[in-house]
Short mmCIF file of N, CA and C in Angstrom, two decimals:
data_model
loop_
_atom_site.label_atom_id
_atom_site.label_comp_id
_atom_site.label_asym_id
_atom_site.label_seq_id
_atom_site.Cartn_x
_atom_site.Cartn_y
_atom_site.Cartn_z
N MET A 8 -14.74 -23.53 -17.07
CA MET A 8 -16.22 -25.27 -17.29
C MET A 8 -16.01 -25.18 -17.99
N THR A 9 -16.15 -26.67 -18.34
CA THR A 9 -16.97 -26.53 -20.02
C THR A 9 -17.61 -27.06 -19.91
N ASP A 10 -18.75 -27.62 -20.84
CA ASP A 10 -20.73 -28.32 -20.98
C ASP A 10 -20.29 -29.00 -21.86
N LEU A 11 -18.71 -29.19 -22.75
CA LEU A 11 -18.29 -31.35 -23.49
C LEU A 11 -16.52 -30.36 -23.60
N ASP A 12 -16.62 -31.59 -23.93
CA ASP A 12 -15.35 -32.04 -23.85
C ASP A 12 -15.11 -32.81 -25.20
N LEU A 13 -13.73 -32.74 -26.37
CA LEU A 13 -13.83 -33.03 -27.43
C LEU A 13 -12.91 -33.20 -28.05
N ASP A 14 -13.24 -34.87 -27.71
CA ASP A 14 -10.99 -35.22 -27.29
C ASP A 14 -10.66 -35.57 -29.35
N CYS A 15 -9.76 -34.89 -30.05
CA CYS A 15 -9.17 -34.56 -31.31
C CYS A 15 -8.84 -35.45 -31.52
N ARG A 16 -7.25 -35.78 -30.62
CA ARG A 16 -5.84 -36.27 -31.01
C ARG A 16 -6.75 -37.05 -32.30
N GLY A 17 -5.14 -37.08 -33.39
CA GLY A 17 -5.29 -38.14 -34.17
C GLY A 17 -5.73 -37.78 -34.78
N LYS A 18 -6.51 -37.26 -35.12
CA LYS A 18 -7.99 -36.70 -36.03
C LYS A 18 -7.71 -34.84 -36.47
N ARG A 19 -7.35 -35.40 -37.66
CA ARG A 19 -7.11 -34.52 -39.04
C ARG A 19 -8.19 -34.00 -40.04
N CYS A 20 -8.12 -32.73 -39.94
CA CYS A 20 -8.72 -31.67 -40.46
C CYS A 20 -9.37 -32.49 -42.24
N PRO A 21 -10.24 -32.64 -42.32
CA PRO A 21 -11.17 -31.69 -41.32
C PRO A 21 -12.24 -32.69 -40.34
N LEU A 22 -11.74 -33.96 -40.59
CA LEU A 22 -12.29 -34.29 -38.80
C LEU A 22 -12.40 -33.66 -37.32
N PRO A 23 -11.36 -33.47 -36.62
CA PRO A 23 -11.98 -31.86 -35.62
C PRO A 23 -13.31 -31.55 -35.63
N VAL A 24 -13.60 -30.84 -37.01
CA VAL A 24 -14.89 -29.03 -37.52
C VAL A 24 -16.01 -29.61 -38.12
N ILE A 25 -16.00 -31.13 -38.48
CA ILE A 25 -17.15 -31.93 -38.27
C ILE A 25 -17.39 -32.98 -37.83
N GLU A 26 -16.39 -32.95 -36.50
CA GLU A 26 -17.66 -33.66 -34.83
C GLU A 26 -17.68 -31.98 -33.89
N LEU A 27 -17.20 -30.89 -33.89
CA LEU A 27 -17.68 -30.02 -33.32
C LEU A 27 -18.99 -29.06 -33.72
N ALA A 28 -18.82 -29.92 -35.32
CA ALA A 28 -19.87 -29.56 -36.16
C ALA A 28 -21.39 -30.81 -35.31
N LYS A 29 -21.17 -31.43 -34.94
CA LYS A 29 -22.22 -32.95 -35.50
C LYS A 29 -23.08 -32.73 -34.16
N ARG A 30 -21.68 -32.02 -32.92
CA ARG A 30 -21.81 -31.72 -31.09
C ARG A 30 -22.30 -30.88 -30.45
N ILE A 31 -22.48 -30.03 -31.62
CA ILE A 31 -22.30 -28.68 -31.14
C ILE A 31 -24.38 -28.01 -30.40
N GLY A 32 -24.96 -28.93 -31.04
CA GLY A 32 -27.04 -29.01 -30.56
C GLY A 32 -26.71 -29.91 -29.20
N ASP A 33 -25.46 -30.05 -28.28
CA ASP A 33 -25.27 -30.79 -27.11
C ASP A 33 -24.91 -30.40 -26.38
N VAL A 34 -24.52 -28.51 -25.99
CA VAL A 34 -24.43 -28.00 -25.09
C VAL A 34 -25.92 -27.11 -25.23
N PRO A 35 -25.72 -26.60 -24.12
CA PRO A 35 -27.61 -25.43 -24.12
C PRO A 35 -26.44 -23.71 -25.10
N VAL A 36 -26.78 -22.78 -25.32
CA VAL A 36 -26.44 -21.86 -25.83
C VAL A 36 -26.30 -21.37 -24.33
N GLY A 37 -25.01 -20.60 -25.23
CA GLY A 37 -24.43 -19.70 -24.30
C GLY A 37 -23.61 -20.74 -23.53
N GLY A 38 -23.03 -22.03 -23.68
CA GLY A 38 -22.29 -23.62 -23.86
C GLY A 38 -21.25 -23.42 -24.61
N ILE A 39 -20.04 -23.52 -23.46
CA ILE A 39 -19.16 -23.72 -23.85
C ILE A 39 -18.28 -25.21 -24.37
N ILE A 40 -18.29 -25.23 -25.59
CA ILE A 40 -17.03 -27.20 -25.84
C ILE A 40 -15.64 -26.81 -26.07
N ARG A 41 -14.56 -27.50 -25.85
CA ARG A 41 -13.47 -27.93 -25.78
C ARG A 41 -13.53 -28.42 -26.76
N VAL A 42 -11.98 -28.36 -27.55
CA VAL A 42 -11.74 -29.24 -28.94
C VAL A 42 -10.11 -29.50 -27.74
N ILE A 43 -10.54 -30.69 -28.06
CA ILE A 43 -8.76 -31.29 -27.59
C ILE A 43 -7.92 -31.21 -28.91
N ALA A 44 -7.62 -31.21 -29.94
CA ALA A 44 -7.64 -31.50 -31.33
C ALA A 44 -5.58 -30.84 -31.54
N ASP A 45 -4.98 -31.93 -31.99
CA ASP A 45 -3.32 -31.90 -31.35
C ASP A 45 -2.76 -31.77 -33.12
N ASP A 46 -4.78 -31.17 -34.66
CA ASP A 46 -3.56 -31.21 -35.43
C ASP A 46 -3.96 -29.84 -35.58
N PRO A 47 -2.39 -29.16 -36.37
CA PRO A 47 -2.47 -28.14 -36.49
C PRO A 47 -2.86 -27.01 -37.22
N ALA A 48 -4.16 -27.43 -38.65
CA ALA A 48 -4.61 -26.85 -39.62
C ALA A 48 -6.46 -26.85 -37.76
N ALA A 49 -6.24 -27.35 -37.36
CA ALA A 49 -7.03 -26.90 -36.41
C ALA A 49 -7.30 -25.41 -35.60
N ALA A 50 -6.00 -25.07 -35.27
CA ALA A 50 -5.60 -23.64 -34.12
C ALA A 50 -6.54 -22.37 -35.56
N THR A 51 -6.81 -22.93 -36.96
CA THR A 51 -8.05 -21.80 -37.71
C THR A 51 -8.48 -22.74 -38.73
N ASP A 52 -9.20 -23.18 -38.28
CA ASP A 52 -9.78 -24.10 -38.88
C ASP A 52 -11.93 -23.77 -37.86
N ILE A 53 -10.91 -24.08 -36.48
CA ILE A 53 -11.66 -23.66 -35.95
C ILE A 53 -12.60 -22.67 -35.72
N PRO A 54 -11.50 -21.80 -35.49
CA PRO A 54 -11.43 -19.96 -35.20
C PRO A 54 -12.37 -19.87 -36.51
N ALA A 55 -12.35 -20.05 -38.05
CA ALA A 55 -13.14 -19.73 -38.96
C ALA A 55 -14.12 -20.54 -39.38
N TRP A 56 -14.60 -21.63 -38.33
CA TRP A 56 -15.74 -22.45 -38.81
C TRP A 56 -17.16 -21.81 -37.82
N CYS A 57 -16.75 -20.95 -36.52
CA CYS A 57 -17.35 -19.89 -36.11
C CYS A 57 -17.48 -18.95 -36.58
N ARG A 58 -17.68 -18.55 -37.21
CA ARG A 58 -17.08 -17.14 -37.80
C ARG A 58 -18.25 -17.55 -39.54
N MET A 59 -17.99 -18.43 -39.64
CA MET A 59 -19.82 -18.89 -40.79
C MET A 59 -20.75 -19.49 -39.70
N ARG A 60 -20.39 -19.91 -38.56
CA ARG A 60 -21.90 -20.97 -38.67
C ARG A 60 -22.26 -20.55 -37.37
N GLU A 61 -21.80 -18.44 -36.91
CA GLU A 61 -22.04 -17.66 -36.58
C GLU A 61 -22.25 -18.11 -35.43
N HIS A 62 -21.29 -19.12 -34.44
CA HIS A 62 -20.63 -18.69 -33.17
C HIS A 62 -19.38 -18.52 -31.63
N GLU A 63 -18.87 -17.99 -31.28
CA GLU A 63 -18.04 -17.59 -31.36
C GLU A 63 -16.83 -18.82 -30.34
N TYR A 64 -15.88 -17.71 -30.99
CA TYR A 64 -14.25 -18.94 -30.93
C TYR A 64 -14.18 -18.40 -30.03
N ALA A 65 -13.95 -19.37 -28.49
CA ALA A 65 -13.89 -17.71 -27.29
C ALA A 65 -12.43 -18.13 -27.08
N GLY A 66 -11.71 -18.52 -27.26
CA GLY A 66 -10.41 -18.81 -27.11
C GLY A 66 -9.44 -19.95 -27.54
N PRO A 67 -8.56 -19.34 -27.30
CA PRO A 67 -7.78 -21.34 -26.46
C PRO A 67 -7.58 -21.08 -25.32
N GLY A 68 -7.99 -22.54 -24.42
CA GLY A 68 -8.69 -22.84 -24.12
C GLY A 68 -7.25 -24.09 -22.81
N GLU A 69 -7.03 -24.76 -21.76
CA GLU A 69 -6.10 -24.91 -20.66
C GLU A 69 -6.14 -26.19 -21.78
N PRO A 70 -4.56 -26.07 -22.46
CA PRO A 70 -4.06 -27.88 -23.45
C PRO A 70 -3.58 -29.40 -22.12
N GLU A 71 -3.57 -29.99 -23.26
CA GLU A 71 -3.23 -31.45 -23.13
C GLU A 71 -2.48 -31.59 -22.23
N ALA A 72 -1.62 -32.48 -21.01
CA ALA A 72 -0.17 -32.38 -22.08
C ALA A 72 0.55 -32.60 -23.22
N THR A 73 -0.90 -33.34 -24.80
CA THR A 73 -0.35 -33.84 -25.97
C THR A 73 -0.51 -33.55 -27.03
N ALA A 74 -1.52 -32.06 -26.61
CA ALA A 74 -2.29 -31.73 -27.81
C ALA A 74 -2.88 -29.64 -26.95
N PRO A 75 -3.17 -28.93 -27.70
CA PRO A 75 -4.26 -28.11 -27.47
C PRO A 75 -5.09 -27.99 -27.32
N SER A 76 -6.14 -27.52 -26.77
CA SER A 76 -7.74 -27.92 -27.03
C SER A 76 -8.18 -26.30 -27.23
N TYR A 77 -9.46 -25.84 -27.50
CA TYR A 77 -10.06 -24.99 -28.63
C TYR A 77 -11.11 -24.49 -27.85
N LEU A 78 -11.87 -23.66 -27.26
CA LEU A 78 -12.69 -22.94 -26.51
C LEU A 78 -14.31 -22.52 -27.62
N VAL A 79 -14.94 -22.80 -27.90
CA VAL A 79 -16.16 -23.09 -28.54
C VAL A 79 -18.17 -22.62 -27.72
N ARG A 80 -18.02 -20.71 -27.45
CA ARG A 80 -19.45 -20.77 -26.85
C ARG A 80 -20.55 -20.39 -28.90
N ARG A 81 -21.12 -21.92 -27.96
CA ARG A 81 -22.63 -22.37 -29.08
C ARG A 81 -23.09 -20.74 -28.86
N ILE A 82 -23.40 -19.82 -29.34
CA ILE A 82 -24.59 -18.61 -29.85
C ILE A 82 -26.04 -18.98 -30.36
N ARG A 83 -25.80 -19.85 -30.92
CA ARG A 83 -28.02 -20.57 -31.72
C ARG A 83 -28.28 -21.26 -31.52
#
């Protein structure tokens, strides 16, 4: 179960990461955001953002019919 789903389909780099950065504070510490993004760059950009911002990349989420998803756990 996720605390927030961000639908970033159709948004190209760096917009999915920008949306994630804007919304990470909307979930409690320990909460999970699922980012749905069809931009292939998201597969590397989201884990890299997590490392830089000290959040946990929790791995791939359940894919949508048209796009993969990525799970991010808020650490701080």
